[in-house]
XYZ file of C-alpha atoms in Angstrom:
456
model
C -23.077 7.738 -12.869
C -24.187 9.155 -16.116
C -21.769 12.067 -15.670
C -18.412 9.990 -15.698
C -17.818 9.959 -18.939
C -17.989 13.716 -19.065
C -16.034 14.208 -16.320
C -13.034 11.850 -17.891
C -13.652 13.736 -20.812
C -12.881 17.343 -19.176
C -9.759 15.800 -16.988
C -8.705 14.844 -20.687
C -8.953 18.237 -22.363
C -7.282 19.901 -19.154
C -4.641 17.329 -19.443
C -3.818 17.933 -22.590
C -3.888 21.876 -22.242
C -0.089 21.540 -20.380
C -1.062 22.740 -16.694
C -0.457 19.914 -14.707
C 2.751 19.234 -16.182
C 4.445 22.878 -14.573
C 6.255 22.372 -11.524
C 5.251 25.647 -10.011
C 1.819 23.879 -10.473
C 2.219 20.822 -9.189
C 4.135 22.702 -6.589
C 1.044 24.607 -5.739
C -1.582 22.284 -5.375
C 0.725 19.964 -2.673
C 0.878 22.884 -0.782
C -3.303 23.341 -1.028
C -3.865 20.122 -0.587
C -1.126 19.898 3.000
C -3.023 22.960 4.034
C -6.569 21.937 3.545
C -5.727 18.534 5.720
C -4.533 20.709 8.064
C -7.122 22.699 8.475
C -9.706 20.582 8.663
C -8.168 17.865 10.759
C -10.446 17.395 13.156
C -13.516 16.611 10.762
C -11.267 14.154 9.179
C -10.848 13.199 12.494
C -14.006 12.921 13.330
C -15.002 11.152 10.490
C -12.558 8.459 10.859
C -13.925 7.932 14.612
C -17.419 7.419 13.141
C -16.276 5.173 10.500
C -14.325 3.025 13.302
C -14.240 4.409 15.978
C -10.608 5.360 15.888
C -9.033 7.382 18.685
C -7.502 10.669 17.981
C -4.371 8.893 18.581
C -4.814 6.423 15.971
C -6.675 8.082 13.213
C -3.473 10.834 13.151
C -0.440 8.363 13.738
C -2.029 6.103 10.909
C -3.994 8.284 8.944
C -3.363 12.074 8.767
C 0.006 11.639 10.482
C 1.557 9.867 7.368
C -0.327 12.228 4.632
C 0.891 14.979 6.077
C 5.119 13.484 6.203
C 4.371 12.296 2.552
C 3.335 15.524 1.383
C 6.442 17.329 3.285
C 8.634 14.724 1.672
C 7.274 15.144 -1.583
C 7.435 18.636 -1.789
C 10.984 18.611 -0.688
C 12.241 16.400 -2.780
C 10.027 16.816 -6.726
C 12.355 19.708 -7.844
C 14.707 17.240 -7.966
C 12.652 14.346 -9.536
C 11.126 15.830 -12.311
C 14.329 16.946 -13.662
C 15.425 14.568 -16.739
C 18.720 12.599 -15.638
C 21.690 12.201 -17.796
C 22.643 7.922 -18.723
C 25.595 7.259 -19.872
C 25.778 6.556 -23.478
C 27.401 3.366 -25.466
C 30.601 4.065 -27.633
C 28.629 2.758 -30.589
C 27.056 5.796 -30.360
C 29.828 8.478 -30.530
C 28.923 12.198 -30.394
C 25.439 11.544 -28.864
C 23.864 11.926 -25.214
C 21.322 10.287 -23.607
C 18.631 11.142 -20.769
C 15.611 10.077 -19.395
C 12.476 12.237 -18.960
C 9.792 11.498 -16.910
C 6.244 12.550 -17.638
C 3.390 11.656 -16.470
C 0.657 9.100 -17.016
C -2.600 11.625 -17.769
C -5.535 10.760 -16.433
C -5.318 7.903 -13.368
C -7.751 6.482 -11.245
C -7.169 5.956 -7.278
C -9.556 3.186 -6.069
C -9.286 3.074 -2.372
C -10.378 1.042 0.521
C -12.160 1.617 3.982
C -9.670 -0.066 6.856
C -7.577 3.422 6.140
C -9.695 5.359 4.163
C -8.170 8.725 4.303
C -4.580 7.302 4.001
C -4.998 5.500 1.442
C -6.760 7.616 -0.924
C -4.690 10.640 0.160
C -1.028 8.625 -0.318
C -1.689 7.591 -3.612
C -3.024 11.247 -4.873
C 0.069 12.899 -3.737
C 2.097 10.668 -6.188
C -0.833 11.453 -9.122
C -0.222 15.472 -8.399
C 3.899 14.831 -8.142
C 3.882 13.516 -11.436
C 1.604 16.023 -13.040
C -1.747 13.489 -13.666
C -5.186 14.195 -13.194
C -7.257 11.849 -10.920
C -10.292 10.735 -10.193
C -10.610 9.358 -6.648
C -12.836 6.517 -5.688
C -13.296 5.800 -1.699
C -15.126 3.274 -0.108
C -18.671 3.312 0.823
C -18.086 1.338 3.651
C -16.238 4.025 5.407
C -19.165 6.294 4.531
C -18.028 9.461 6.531
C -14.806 9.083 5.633
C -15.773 9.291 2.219
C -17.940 12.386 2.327
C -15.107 14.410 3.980
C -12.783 13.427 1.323
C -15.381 14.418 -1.262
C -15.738 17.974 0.299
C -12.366 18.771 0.739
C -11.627 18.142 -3.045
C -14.560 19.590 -4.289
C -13.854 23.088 -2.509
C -10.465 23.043 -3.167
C -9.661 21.200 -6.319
C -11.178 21.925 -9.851
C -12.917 18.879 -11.154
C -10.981 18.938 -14.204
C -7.909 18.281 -12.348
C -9.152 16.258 -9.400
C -12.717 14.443 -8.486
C -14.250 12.018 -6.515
C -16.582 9.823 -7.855
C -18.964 7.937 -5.066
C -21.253 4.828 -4.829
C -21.143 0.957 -4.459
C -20.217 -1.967 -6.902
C -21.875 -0.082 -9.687
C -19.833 2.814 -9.422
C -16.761 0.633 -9.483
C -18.095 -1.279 -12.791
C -18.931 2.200 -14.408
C -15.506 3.948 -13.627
C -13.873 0.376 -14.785
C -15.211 0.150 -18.319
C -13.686 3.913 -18.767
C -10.030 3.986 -20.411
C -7.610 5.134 -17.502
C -4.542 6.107 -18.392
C -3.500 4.317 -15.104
C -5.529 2.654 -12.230
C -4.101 2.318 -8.917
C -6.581 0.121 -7.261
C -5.641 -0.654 -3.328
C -8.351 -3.268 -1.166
C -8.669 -7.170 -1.687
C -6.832 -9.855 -4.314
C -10.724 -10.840 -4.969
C -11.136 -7.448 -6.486
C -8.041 -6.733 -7.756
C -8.309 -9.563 -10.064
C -11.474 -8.268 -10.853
C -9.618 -4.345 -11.500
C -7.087 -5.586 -13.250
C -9.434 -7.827 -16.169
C -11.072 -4.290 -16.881
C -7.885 -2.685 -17.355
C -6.737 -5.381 -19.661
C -9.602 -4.326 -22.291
C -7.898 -1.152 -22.715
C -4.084 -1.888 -21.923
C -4.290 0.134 -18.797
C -1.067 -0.211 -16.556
C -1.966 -1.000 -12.783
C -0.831 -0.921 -10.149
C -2.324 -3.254 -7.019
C -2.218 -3.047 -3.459
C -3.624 -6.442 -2.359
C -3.133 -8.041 1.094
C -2.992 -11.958 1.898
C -1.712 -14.043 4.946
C 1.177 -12.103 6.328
C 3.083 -14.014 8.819
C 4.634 -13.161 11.754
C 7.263 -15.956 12.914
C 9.422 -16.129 16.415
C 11.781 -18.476 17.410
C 13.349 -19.468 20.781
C 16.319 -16.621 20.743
C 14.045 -13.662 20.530
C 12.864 -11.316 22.914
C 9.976 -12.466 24.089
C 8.380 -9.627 26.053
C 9.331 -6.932 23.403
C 8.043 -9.568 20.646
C 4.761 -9.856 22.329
C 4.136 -6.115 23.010
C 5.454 -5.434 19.004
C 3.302 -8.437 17.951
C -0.006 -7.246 19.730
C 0.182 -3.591 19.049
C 1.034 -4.586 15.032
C -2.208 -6.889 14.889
C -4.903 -4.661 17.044
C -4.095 -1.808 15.516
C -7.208 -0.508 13.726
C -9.051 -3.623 15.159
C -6.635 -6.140 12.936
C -8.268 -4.205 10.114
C -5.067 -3.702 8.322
C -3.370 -5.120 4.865
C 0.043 -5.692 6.726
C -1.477 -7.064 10.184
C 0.570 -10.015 11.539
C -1.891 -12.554 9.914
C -0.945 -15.556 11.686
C 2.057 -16.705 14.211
C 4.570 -19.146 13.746
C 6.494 -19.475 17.343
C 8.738 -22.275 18.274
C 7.281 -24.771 20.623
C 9.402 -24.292 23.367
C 8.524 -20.983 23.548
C 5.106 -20.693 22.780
C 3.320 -21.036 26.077
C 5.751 -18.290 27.280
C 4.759 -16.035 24.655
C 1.197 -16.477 24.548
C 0.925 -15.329 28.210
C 2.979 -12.116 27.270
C 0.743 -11.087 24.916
C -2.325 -11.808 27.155
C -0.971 -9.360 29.386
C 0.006 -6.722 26.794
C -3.358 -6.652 25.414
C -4.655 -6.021 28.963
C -1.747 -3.099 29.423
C -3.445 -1.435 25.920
C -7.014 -2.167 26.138
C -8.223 -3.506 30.107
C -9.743 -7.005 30.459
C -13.099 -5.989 28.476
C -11.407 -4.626 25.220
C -14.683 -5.077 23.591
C -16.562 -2.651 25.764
C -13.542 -0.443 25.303
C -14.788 2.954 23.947
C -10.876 3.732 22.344
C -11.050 0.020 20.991
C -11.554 0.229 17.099
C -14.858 -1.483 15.812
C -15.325 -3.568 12.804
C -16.297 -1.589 9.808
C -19.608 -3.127 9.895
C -22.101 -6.026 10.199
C -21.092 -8.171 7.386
C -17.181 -8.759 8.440
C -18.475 -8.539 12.098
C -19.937 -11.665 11.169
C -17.697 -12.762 9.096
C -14.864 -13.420 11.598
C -17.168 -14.957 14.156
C -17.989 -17.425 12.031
C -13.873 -17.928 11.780
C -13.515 -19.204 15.557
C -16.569 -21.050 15.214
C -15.179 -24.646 17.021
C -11.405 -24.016 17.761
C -9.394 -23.707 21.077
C -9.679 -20.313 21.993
C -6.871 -19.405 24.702
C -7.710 -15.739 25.249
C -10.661 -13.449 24.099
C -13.324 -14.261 22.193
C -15.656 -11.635 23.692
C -18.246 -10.073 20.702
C -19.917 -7.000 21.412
C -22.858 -6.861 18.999
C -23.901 -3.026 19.097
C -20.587 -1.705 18.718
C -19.382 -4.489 16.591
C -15.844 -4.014 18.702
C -14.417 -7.517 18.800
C -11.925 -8.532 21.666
C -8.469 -9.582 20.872
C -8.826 -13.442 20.167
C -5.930 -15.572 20.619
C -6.384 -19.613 18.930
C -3.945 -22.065 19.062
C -3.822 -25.873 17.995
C -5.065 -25.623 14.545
C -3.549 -26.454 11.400
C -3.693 -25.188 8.201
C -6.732 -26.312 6.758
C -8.522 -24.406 9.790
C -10.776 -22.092 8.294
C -9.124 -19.212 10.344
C -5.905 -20.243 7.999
C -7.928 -20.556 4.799
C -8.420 -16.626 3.725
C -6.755 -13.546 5.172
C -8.281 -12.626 8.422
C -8.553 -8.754 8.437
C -9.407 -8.763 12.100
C -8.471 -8.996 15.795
C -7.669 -12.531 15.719
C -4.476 -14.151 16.090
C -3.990 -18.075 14.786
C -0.664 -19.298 16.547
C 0.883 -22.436 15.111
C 4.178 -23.784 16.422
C 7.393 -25.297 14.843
C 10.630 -27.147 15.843
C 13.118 -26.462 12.461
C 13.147 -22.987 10.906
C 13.431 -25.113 7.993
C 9.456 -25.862 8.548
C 8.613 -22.857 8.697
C 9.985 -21.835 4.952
C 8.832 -24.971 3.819
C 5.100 -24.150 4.992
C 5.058 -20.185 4.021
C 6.115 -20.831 0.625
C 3.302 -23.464 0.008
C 0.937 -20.438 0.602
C 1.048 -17.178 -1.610
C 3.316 -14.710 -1.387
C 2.594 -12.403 1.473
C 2.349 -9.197 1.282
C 4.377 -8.563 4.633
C 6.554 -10.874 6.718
C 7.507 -10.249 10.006
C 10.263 -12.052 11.961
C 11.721 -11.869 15.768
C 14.845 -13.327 15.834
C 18.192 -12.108 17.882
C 20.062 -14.440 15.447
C 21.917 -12.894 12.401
C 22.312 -15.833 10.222
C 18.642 -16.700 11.125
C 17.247 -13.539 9.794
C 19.229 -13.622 6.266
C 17.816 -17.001 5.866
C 14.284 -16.196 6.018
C 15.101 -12.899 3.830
C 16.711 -15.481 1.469
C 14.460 -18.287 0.837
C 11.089 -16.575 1.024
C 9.482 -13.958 -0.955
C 7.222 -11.968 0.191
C 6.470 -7.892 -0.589
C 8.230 -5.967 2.711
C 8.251 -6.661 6.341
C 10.563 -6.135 9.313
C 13.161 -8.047 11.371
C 11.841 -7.627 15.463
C 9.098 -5.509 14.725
C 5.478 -5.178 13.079
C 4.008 -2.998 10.308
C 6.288 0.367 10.676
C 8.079 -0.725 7.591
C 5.456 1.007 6.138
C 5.076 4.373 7.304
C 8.223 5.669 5.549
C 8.791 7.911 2.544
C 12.167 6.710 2.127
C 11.645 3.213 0.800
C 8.379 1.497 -1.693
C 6.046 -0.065 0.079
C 3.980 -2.978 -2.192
C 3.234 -6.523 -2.587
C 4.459 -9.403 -4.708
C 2.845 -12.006 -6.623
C -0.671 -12.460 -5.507
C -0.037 -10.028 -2.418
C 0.192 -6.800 -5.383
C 2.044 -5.216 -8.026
C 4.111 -1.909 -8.157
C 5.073 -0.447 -4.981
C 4.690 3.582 -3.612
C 5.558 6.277 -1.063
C 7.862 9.016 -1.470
C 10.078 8.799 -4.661
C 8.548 5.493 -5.640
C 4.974 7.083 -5.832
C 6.132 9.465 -8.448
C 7.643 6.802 -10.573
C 4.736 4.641 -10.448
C 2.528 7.951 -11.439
C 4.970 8.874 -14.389
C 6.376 7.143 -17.265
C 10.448 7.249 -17.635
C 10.854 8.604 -21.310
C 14.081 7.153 -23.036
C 15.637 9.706 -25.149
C 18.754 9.709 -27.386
C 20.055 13.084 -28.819
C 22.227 12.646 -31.931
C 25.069 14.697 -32.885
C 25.053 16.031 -36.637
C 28.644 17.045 -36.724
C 29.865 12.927 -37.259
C 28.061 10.426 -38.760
C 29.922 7.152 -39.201
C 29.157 5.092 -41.438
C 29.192 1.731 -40.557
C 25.637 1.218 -39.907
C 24.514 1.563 -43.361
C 24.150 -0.651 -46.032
C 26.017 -2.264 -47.906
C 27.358 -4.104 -45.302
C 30.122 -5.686 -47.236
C 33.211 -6.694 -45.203
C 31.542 -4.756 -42.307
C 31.106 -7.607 -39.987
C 34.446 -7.882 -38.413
C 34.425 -4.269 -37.784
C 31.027 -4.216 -35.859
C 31.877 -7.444 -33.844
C 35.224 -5.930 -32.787
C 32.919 -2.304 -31.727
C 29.928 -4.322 -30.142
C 31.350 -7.221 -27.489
């Protein structure tokens, strides 16, 4: 880790040479980077299988899938968004015009996770190059393969001046942390995001967070049940449950629930057969530690489906509890797994009561065939995106930020919003020097009555 300073030290010199700040550049390396995913797809692929076992399916709807629409978006679109944009200007400033200029950050760090470890280190980089930064990249360990791919691919096609990847554990993380960053976009748990964003305090280093947290996922007695249950189970298992915006927990009305439950037992038979965790397309927990983890979580409650552990594999089967309450250790930290809490409520009411007790989620998720019903919930709880009959594809758009609120994250990104969180909006007035009125200067001797009749 000796070498980080140096390396900071050349992204800052290159920076500061002009380069990344060209279009035509920025331009450019989009296109190498969209090419060199494309090419070597299948090792990313591949690596993402190893990491957890993700199908080909999977690891290119949720993984390269997505990069690759960004990056099309993005390139589409930045001709347009780097260009400064006229604001009107007040009458107290007469002959003058006003614009804003965005530019970007310098040098930012991407800190990345390992539940979508090519996504999310990929997503964020797009809106670094958009905006003209340089970056340094740090993945996950965890997702080990994953990690080494993404290291290779920049490395032969990126100079390190302009991009890097820095790898390693915790001390990696502390080393790169005590470095000024000119930005730090840090996406993985609130634990360590408090953690990334003390460091960044010491040197006044915007951030921007990508946390997680309970997301809830509530139902009540008009919706849909069968297409609910299929949308519920597909949202949570996918990637094993090992993802930020997984239905956490479910809230169904009681005179529904039974109903419901037995839906989704069948549904998760449809997708995975009645041994999910001897399923070789079933996604595996990332390794021993959370394997063991959220075992310990259904230690002692009323398990109504699942429960089957595969040890070797560390593929869990979808686990379905029920009659718990919210001191239940499965309710006391965010579950990041194929297990699905399901609590039950009579008054909507209850529901808003209970979710805003908790911190605000990062995503909310409610099935509803009720209009009034669903402006309600969007109303009177806060939470940082979600969807209205449907789980999780709120996020795999370019046309809308995606990002958390309050304890669920700060800052949002994807398409558009990913270059504004990369750049810096520069406020600029340009004065006229054909008419300069006088009124602002001193004296200021019976001026008052003339400004408050100008400024109201």
């Amino acid at each position: 880790m000796s070498d980080v300073k140096e390396i900071i030290l050349k992204q800052r010199r290159y920076f500061e040479e002009g380069k990344t700040k060209d279009l035509n550049f920025r331009m450019e390396k989009l296109r190498v980077l969209r090419k060199v995913i494309i090419e070597n797809e299948e090792e990313i692929r591949e690596a993402l299988h190893k990491d957890l076992n993700k199908t080909p399916f999977e690891a290119y709807a949720t993984e390269v899938g997505i990069v690759l629409e960004e990056l099309s978006y993005t390139l589409k679109h930045l001709p347009k968004w780097v260009k400064r944009k006229r604001v009107r200007t007040p009458i107290t400033q007469f002959l003058a015009t006003s614009f804003t200029y965005p530019e970007p950050h310098g040098i930012t760090l991407i800190m990345s996770p390992w539940n979508y470890p090519f996504q999310l280190a990929m997503a964020p980089l797009i809106g670094a190059i958009a905006a003209g930064n340089c970056s340094v990249i740090k993945p996950s360990e965890y997702s080990f393969n994953t990690s080494v791919v993404i290291e290779k691919l920049i490395k032969e096609n990126f100079k390190e001046e302009f991009i890097t990847v820095v790898r390693g554990g915790r001390e990696a993380n502390k080393t790169l942390l005590d470095e000024k960053f000119d930005h730090i976009f840090f996406t993985g748990s609130v634990a360590v995001g408090k953690t990334v964003m003390e460091a960044a305090s010491k040197h006044l280093t915007p951030v921007t967070l990508e946390l997680g947290g309970k997301s809830p996922c509530i139902v009540d007695e008009t919706a849909n049940i069968d297409l609910a249950a299929k949308r519920i189970m597909w949202g949570k298992l996918l990637n094993s449950g090992q993802t930020c915006v997984a239905p956490d927990y479910l809230l169904v009305h009681s005179s529904i629930k039974s109903k419901l439950i037995d839906k989704m037992k069948e549904y998760v038979i449809e997708f995975y057969g009645k041994n999910p965790s001897k399923n070789e397309d079933y996604p595996k927990i990332i390794n021993e530690k959370h394997f063991k983890r959220l075992q310990s979580l259904i230690i002692g409650e009323e398990i109504v489906f699942g429960g089957q552990f595969n040890e070797e594999t560390h593929q869990i089967s979808p686990t379905i509890v029920h009659n718990i309450t919210w001191d239940s250790p499965v309710m006391l930290e965010e579950i990041f797994g194929p297990i699905l809490p399901v609590l039950e409520f009579e008054h909507l009411s209850e529901v808003i009561s209970q979710v805003n007790k908790h911190p605000k989620p990062l995503a909310l998720y409610f099935f509803t065939t009720k209009k009034e019903r669903e402006e309600q919930i969007l109303r009177d709880i806060s939470f940082g995106g979600g969807c209205i009959n449907d789980t999780i594809v709120h996020l795999a758009t370019s046309y809308m930020p995606f990002g958390g609120v309050g304890e669920s994250g700060m800052g949002g990104y994807h398409g558009k919003a990913s270059f504004d969180t990369f750049s810096h909006q520069k406020s600029i007035m340009k004065r006229s020097n054909l008419l300069d009125i006088p009124l602002r200067y001193p004296p200021f001797k019976n001026k008052l009555s003339l400004v408050k009749k100008v400024m109201r």
